[in-house]
Coordinates of C-alpha atoms in Angstrom, one line a residue:
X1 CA -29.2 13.9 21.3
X2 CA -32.7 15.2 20.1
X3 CA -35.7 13.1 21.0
X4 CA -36.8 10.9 18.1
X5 CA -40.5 10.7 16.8
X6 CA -41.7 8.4 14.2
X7 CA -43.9 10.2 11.5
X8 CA -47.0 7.9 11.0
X9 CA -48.2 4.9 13.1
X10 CA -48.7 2.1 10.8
X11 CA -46.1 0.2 8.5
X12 CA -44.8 4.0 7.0
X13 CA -44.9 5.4 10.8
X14 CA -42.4 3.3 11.9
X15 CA -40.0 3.8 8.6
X16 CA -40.7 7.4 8.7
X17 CA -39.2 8.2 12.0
X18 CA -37.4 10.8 12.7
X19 CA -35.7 12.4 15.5
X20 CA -37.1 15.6 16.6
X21 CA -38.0 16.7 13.3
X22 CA -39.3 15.7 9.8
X23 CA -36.9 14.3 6.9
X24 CA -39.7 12.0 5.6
X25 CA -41.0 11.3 2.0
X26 CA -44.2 11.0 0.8
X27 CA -43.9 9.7 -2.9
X28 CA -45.4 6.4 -3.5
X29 CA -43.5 3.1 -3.3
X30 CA -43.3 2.4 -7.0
X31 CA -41.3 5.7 -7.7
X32 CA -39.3 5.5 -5.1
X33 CA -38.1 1.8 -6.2
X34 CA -37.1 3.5 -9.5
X35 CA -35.0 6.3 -8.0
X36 CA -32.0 5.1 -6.5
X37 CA -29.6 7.7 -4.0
X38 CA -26.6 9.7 -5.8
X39 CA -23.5 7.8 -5.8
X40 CA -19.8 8.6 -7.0
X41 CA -18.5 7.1 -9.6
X42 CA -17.1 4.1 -8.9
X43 CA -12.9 3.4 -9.0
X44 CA -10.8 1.0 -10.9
X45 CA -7.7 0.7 -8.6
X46 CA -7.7 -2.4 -6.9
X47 CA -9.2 -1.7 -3.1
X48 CA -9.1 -3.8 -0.4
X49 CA -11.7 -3.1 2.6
X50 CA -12.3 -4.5 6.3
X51 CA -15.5 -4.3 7.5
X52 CA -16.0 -5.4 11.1
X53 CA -19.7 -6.0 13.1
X54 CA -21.5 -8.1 15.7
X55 CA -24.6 -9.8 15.7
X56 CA -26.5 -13.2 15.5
X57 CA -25.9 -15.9 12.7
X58 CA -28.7 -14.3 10.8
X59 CA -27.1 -10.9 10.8
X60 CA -23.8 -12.8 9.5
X61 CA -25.5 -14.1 6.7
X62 CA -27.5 -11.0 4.8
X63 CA -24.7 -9.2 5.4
X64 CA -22.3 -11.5 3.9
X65 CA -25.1 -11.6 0.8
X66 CA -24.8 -7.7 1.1
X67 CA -21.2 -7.5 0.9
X68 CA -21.5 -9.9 -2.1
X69 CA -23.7 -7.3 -3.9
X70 CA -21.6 -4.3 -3.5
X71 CA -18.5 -6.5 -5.2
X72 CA -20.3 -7.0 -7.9
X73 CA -21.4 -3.5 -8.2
X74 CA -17.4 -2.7 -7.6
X75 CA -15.5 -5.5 -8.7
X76 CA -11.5 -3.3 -8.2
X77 CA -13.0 -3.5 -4.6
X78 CA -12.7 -7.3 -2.3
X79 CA -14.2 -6.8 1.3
X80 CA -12.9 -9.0 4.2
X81 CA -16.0 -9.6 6.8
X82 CA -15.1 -9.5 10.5
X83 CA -17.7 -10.3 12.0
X84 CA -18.3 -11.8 15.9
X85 CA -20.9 -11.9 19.1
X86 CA -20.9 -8.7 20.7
X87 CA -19.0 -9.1 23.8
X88 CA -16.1 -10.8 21.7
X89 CA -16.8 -7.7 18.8
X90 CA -15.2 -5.2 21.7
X91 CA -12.8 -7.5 23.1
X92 CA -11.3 -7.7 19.4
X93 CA -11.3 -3.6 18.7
X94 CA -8.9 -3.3 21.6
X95 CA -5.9 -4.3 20.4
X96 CA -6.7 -3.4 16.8
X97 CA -6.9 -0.1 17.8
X98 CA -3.8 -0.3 19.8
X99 CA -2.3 -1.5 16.8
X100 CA -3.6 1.7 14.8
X101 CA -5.1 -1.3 12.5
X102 CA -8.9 -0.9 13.0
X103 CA -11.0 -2.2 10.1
X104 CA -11.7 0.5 7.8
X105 CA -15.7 0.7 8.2
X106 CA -16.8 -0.7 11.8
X107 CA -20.3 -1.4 13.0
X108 CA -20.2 1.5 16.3
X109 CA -22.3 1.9 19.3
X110 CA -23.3 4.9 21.1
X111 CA -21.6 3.3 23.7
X112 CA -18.1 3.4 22.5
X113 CA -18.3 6.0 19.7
X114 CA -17.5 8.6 22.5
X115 CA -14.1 6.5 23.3
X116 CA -12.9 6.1 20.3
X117 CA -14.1 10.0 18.6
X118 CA -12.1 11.3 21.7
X119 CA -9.4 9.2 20.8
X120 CA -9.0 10.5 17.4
X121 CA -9.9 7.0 16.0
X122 CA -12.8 7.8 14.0
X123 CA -13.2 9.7 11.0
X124 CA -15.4 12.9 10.4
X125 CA -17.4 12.0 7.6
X126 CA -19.0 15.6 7.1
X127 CA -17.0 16.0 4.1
X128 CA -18.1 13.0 2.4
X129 CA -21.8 13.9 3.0
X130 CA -20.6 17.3 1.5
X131 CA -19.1 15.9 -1.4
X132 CA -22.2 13.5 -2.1
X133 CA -20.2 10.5 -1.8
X134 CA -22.5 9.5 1.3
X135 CA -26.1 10.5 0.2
X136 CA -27.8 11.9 3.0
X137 CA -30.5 13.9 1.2
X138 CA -33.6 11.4 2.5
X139 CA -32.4 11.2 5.8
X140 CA -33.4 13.6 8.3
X141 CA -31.3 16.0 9.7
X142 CA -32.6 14.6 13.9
X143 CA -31.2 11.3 12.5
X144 CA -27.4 12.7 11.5
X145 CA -27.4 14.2 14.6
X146 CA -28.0 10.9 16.7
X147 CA -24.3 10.2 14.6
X148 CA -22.7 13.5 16.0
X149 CA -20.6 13.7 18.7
X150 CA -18.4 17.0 19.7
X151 CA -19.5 18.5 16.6
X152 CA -18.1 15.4 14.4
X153 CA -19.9 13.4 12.1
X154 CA -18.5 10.2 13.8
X155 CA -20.7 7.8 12.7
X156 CA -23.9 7.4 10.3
X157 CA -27.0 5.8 12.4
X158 CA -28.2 2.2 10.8
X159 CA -31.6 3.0 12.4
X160 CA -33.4 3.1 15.5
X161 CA -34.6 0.8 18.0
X162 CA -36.0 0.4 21.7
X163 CA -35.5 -1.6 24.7
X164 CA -38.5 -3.8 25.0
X165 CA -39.3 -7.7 26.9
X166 CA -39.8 -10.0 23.8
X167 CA -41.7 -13.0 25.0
X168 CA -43.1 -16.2 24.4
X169 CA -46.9 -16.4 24.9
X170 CA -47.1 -19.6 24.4
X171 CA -45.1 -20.9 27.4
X172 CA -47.0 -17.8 29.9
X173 CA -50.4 -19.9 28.4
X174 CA -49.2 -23.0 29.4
X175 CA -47.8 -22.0 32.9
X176 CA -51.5 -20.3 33.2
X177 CA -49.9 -16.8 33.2
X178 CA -50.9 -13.3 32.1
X179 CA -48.0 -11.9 29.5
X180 CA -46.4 -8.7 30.4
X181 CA -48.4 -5.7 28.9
X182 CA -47.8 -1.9 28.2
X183 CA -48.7 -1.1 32.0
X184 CA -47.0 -4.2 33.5
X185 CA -44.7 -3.5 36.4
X186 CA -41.3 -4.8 38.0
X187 CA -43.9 -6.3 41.1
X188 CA -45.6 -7.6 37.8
X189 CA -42.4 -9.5 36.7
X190 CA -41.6 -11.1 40.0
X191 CA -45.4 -12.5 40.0
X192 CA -44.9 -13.6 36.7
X193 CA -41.4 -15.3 37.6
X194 CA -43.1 -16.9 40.6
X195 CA -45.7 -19.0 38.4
X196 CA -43.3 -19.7 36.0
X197 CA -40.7 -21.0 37.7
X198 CA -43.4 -23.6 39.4
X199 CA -43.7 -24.7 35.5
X200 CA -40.0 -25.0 35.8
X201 CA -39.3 -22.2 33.8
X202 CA -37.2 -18.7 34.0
X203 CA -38.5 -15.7 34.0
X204 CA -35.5 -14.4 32.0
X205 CA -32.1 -15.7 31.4
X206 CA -31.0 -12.3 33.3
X207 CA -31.3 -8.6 32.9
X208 CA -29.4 -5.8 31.5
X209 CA -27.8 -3.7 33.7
X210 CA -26.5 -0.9 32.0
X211 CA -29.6 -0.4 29.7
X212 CA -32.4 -1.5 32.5
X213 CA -31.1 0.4 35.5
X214 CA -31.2 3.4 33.5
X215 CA -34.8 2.5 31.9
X216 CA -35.6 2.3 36.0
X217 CA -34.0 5.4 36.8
X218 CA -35.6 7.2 33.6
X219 CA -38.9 5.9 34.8
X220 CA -38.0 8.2 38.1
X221 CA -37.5 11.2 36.4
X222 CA -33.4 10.4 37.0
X223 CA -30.9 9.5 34.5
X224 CA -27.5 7.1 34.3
X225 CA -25.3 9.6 32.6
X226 CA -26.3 13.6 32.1
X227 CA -24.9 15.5 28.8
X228 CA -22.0 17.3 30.7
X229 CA -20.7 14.1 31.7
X230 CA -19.2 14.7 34.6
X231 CA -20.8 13.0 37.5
X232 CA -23.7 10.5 37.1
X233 CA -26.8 12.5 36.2
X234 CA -28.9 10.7 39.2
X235 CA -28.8 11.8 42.7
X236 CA -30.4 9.7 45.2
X237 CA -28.8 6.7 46.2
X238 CA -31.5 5.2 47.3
X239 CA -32.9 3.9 43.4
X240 CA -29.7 2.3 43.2
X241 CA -30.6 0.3 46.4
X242 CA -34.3 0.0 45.6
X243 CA -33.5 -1.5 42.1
X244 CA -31.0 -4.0 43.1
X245 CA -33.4 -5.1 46.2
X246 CA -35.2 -5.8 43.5
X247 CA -33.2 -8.0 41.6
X248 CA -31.6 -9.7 43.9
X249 CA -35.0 -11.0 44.9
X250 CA -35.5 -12.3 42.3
X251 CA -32.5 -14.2 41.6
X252 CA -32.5 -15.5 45.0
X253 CA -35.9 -16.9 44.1
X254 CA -34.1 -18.5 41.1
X255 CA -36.7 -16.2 38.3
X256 CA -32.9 -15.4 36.6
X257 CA -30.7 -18.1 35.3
X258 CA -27.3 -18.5 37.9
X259 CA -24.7 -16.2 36.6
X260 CA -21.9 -19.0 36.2
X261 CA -24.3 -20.5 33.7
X262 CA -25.2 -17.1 32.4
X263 CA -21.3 -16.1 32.2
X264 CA -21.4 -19.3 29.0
X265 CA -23.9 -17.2 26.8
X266 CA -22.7 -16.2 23.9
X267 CA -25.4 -13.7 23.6
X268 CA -26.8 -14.3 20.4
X269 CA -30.3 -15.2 19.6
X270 CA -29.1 -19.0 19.4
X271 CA -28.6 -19.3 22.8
X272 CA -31.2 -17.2 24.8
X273 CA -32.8 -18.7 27.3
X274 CA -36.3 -17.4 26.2
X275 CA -35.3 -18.6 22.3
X276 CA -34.5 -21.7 23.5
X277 CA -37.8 -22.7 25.0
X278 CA -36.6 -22.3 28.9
X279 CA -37.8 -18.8 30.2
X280 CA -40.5 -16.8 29.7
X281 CA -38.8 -13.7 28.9
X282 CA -35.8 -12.0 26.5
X283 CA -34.6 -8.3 27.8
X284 CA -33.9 -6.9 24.8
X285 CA -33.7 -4.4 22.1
X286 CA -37.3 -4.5 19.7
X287 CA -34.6 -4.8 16.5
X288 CA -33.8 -8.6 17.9
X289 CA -37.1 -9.7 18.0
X290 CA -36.9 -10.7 14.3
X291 CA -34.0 -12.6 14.6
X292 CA -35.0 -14.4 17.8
X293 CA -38.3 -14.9 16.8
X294 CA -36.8 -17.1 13.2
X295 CA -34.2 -19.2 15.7
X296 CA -37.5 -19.9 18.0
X297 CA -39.4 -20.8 14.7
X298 CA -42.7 -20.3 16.6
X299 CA -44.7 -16.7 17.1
X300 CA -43.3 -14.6 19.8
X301 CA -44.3 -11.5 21.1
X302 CA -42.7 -8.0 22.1
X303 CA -43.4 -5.3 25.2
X304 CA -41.8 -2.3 26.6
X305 CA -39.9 -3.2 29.6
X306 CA -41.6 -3.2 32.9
X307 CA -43.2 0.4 35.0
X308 CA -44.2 1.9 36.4
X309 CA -43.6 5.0 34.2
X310 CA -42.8 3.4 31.2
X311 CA -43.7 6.4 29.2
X312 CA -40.8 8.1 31.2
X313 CA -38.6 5.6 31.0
X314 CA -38.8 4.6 27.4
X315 CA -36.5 6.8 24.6
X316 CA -35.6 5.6 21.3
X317 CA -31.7 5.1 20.2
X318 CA -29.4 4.2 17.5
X319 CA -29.4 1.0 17.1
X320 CA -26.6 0.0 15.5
X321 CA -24.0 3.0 13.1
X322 CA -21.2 2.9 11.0
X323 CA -17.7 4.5 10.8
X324 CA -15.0 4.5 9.1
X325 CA -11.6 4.6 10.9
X326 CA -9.2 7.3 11.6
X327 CA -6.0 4.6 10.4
X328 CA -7.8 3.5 6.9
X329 CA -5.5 3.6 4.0
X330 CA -8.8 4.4 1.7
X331 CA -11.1 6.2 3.6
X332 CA -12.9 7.4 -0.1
X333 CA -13.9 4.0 -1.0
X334 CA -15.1 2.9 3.1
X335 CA -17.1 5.6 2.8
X336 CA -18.6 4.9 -0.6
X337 CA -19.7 1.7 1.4
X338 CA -21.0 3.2 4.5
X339 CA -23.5 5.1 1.6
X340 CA -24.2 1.7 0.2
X341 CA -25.0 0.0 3.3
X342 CA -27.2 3.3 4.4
X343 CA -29.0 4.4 0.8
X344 CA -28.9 1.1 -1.1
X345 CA -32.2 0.0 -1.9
X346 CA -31.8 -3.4 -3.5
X347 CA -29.7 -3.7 -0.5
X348 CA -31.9 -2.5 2.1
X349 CA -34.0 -5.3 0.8
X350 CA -32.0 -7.7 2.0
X351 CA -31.8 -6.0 5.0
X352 CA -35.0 -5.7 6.5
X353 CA -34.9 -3.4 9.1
X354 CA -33.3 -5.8 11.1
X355 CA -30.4 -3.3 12.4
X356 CA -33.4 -0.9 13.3
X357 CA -35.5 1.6 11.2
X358 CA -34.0 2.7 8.4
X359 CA -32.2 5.9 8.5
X360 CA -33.3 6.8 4.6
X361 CA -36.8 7.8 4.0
X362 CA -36.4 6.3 0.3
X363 CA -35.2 2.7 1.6
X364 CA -38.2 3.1 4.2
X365 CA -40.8 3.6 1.6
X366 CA -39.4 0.6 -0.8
X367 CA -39.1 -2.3 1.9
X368 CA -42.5 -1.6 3.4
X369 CA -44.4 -4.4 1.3
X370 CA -41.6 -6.5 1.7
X371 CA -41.9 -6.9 5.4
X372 CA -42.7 -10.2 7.4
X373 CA -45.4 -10.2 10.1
X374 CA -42.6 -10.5 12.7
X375 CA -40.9 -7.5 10.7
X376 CA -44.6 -5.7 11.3
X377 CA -44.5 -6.0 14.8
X378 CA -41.2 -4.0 15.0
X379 CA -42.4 -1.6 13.3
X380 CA -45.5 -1.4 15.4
X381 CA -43.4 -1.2 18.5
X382 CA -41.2 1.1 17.8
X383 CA -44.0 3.7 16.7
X384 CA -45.8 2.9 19.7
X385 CA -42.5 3.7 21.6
X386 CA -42.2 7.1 19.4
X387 CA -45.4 8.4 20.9
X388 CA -45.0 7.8 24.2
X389 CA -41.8 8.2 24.7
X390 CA -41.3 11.6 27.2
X391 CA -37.5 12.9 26.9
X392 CA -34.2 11.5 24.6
X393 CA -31.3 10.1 25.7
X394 CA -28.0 11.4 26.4
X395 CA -24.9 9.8 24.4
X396 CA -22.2 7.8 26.7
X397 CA -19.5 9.7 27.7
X398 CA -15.8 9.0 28.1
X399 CA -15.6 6.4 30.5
X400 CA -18.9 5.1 30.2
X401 CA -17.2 1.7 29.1
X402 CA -15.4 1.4 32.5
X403 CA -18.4 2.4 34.3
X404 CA -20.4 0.1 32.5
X405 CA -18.3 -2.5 34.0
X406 CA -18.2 -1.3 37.0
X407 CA -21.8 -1.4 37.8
X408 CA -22.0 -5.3 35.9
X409 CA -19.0 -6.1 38.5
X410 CA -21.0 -4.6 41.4
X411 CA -24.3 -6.1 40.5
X412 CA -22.5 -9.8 40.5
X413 CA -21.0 -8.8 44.0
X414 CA -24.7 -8.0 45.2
X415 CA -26.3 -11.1 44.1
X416 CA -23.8 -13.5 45.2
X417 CA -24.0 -11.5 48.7
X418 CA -20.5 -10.1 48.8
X419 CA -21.7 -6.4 49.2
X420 CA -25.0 -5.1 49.9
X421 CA -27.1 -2.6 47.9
X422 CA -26.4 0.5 50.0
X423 CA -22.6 -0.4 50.0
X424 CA -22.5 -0.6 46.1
X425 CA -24.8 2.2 45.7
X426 CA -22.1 4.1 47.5
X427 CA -19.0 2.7 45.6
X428 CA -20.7 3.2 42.3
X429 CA -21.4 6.9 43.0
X430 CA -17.3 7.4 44.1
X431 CA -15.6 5.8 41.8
X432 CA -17.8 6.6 38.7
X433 CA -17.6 10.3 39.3
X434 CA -13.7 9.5 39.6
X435 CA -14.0 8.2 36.5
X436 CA -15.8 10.4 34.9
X437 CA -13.7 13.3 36.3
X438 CA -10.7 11.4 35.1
X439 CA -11.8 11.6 31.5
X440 CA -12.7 14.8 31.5
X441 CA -9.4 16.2 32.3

């Protein structure tokens, strides 16, 4: 995956990112509004579609208003929404594609898009970009590429985004508490958590740990997974250790919410701990802030996550792609959406941004006056992130799923004190290069 820089660093910087290199346009808003992407012509043959995602109520709803527009524009075509949190998003792909009866256009992680390309599940949608039917002439050929995996064109990137600690001032004011910064520090956080949780608060419901164990290890020159994927990319054992030292201090100290409480979140914005007015802190990804900050209905803030190094440790991703399955019966017509739900202006309006920063330069340039303050802060974030950001990211590999696990399953056994650090480090290491070597065969 090529490192990702955005192209200016106000309102256009942000929705003129690129990865690696420049696909941005500089005509001015009002003639972009009038020019809208290439499409085919549309079919009269009756078409029936499933598109699947995850994501907060908001989410749910433009979409739904999206899907809406697209019937009208193709009214031979009716799309069934499938649509769910996204723990119980993955949990439902299973079977489905045990079943061979994936929906025909699916909402896909970098994550799973590995598992699923290796499995033949996906489709290559090359040919459709060849043919014009998906429009990629304002997006940038860095941001196909954060879609490619072993050469395919598995998926088509929604945007970008970046991990980052979205906050509410208001309660570190009241607790008489400095809010985290851009040089803020783990030691920071457990300060922080300390005066907060005399006010009775959290300092965060809990935190990631496939996402902020590697923003640690980045932040050490190290890595989770490495692009050969075949053992875990980092090599000393003892940042595994040091990091979960770390947290289980601070769960012992009660700064993170208990996990049998924890294991009840749904994990949408509607129940966050930080949305819902009880800790200080959400560990997130800077494309939720919008939708957390309209459930809070009061102004919240965004940082990156805590240092030191945060320069190293920051990278920009994909926040959310599409594909279209291997199994659908009209793989034409899915893709003719996927291009409506990249390229579509009027669409894109409704949209917002909100899955990350638009992939097409065109739909970047026409939402920009149409942005919230909240939206603006995203934006400012994410460019912010662009320049400081040192290296990219490597895609999951095969088996990153189960590793994933793995590590959430040993992180539970640390803090309720069934294993130690240095004995999980150590397990981790075996059975995820067994894993990985497993998958590789």
């Amino acid at each position: 995956m090529n490192k990702v820089f955005p192209l200016a660093i106000s309102m256009s910087l942000l929705f003129t990112a690129a990865v690696g290199c420049s696909g941005g346009s500089n005509a001015p808003v009002a003639s972009v509004n009038s020019e809208q992407p290439k499409t085919a012509a549309p079919s009269k043959d009756p078409i029936n579609l499933r598109f699947s995602w995850w994501g907060g109520q908001s989410r749910h709803d433009y979409t739904l208003k999206m899907i809406e527009m697209y019937e009208k524009k193709n009214p031979n075509v009716k799309i069934q929404p499938e649509y769910a949190a996204y723990d119980d998003y993955w949990k439902k792909l299973v079977p489905q594609a045990a079943a061979n009866d994936l929906p025909d256009i699916m909402q896909m992680s970098v994550a799973y898009v590995a598992q699923y390309g290796d499995k033949g599940q996906l489709e290559d949608l090359a040919s459709y970009m060849d043919k014009g039917i998906i429009d990629k002439s304002s997006i940038s050929d860095a941001f196909l590429k954060v879609g490619q995996y072993n050469g395919k064109q598995y998926q088509v990137t929604l945007g970008v985004n970046a991990l980052a600690a979205i906050y509410d001032p208001q309660l570190f004011k009241a607790a008489g508490v400095n809010p985290p910064s851009k040089e803020w520090t783990w030691a920071d956080a457990e300060a922080m958590g300390t005066k907060l949780k005399a006010n009775g608060k959290l300092l965060s419901a809990n935190v990631d740990d496939r996402n902020f164990f590697n923003f640690y290890l980045r932040a050490m020159g190290q890595n989770l997974f490495g692009p050969d994927g075949v053992a875990l990319a980092y090599t000393d054992d003892k940042l595994f250790v040091d990091y979960y030292k770390q947290l289980q201090r601070m769960y012992d100290a009660g700064l993170l919410m208990s996990m049998d409480k924890f294991a009840q979140k749904k994990g949408v914005p509607e129940d966050d701990e930080m949305v819902l007015g009880n800790a200080g802190i959400s560990f997130s990804w800077s494309n939720l802030y919008v939708a957390e900050s309209a459930v809070a209905k009061r102004t919240l803030e965004i940082a990156p996550p805590p240092g030191p190094n945060i320069d190293k440790g920051l990278y920009l991703q994909s926040s959310q792609a599409l594909s279209v399955s291997k199994n659908s019966k009209n793989k034409e017509e899915a893709a003719k959406f996927v291009n409506f739900m990249i390229n579509d202006i009027e669409g894109q309006k409704i949209m917002k941004g909100e899955r990350g920063v638009p992939a097409s330069t065109k739909v970047q340039d026409a939402i920009k006056p149409l942005l919230t303050p909240e939206e603006q802060k995203v934006v400012d974030y994410v460019a912010w992130v662009g320049k400081n950001t040192k290296s990219d990211n490597p895609i999951d590999p095969v088996g990153a799923v189960e590793i994933v696990k793995l590590l959430t399953d040993l992180s539970q056994q640390i803090l309720y004190k069934k294993t130690t650090p240095e004995e999980a480090a150590a397990k981790f290491r075996k059975e995820s290069n067994a894993i990985l070597v497993k998958n590789k065969k």
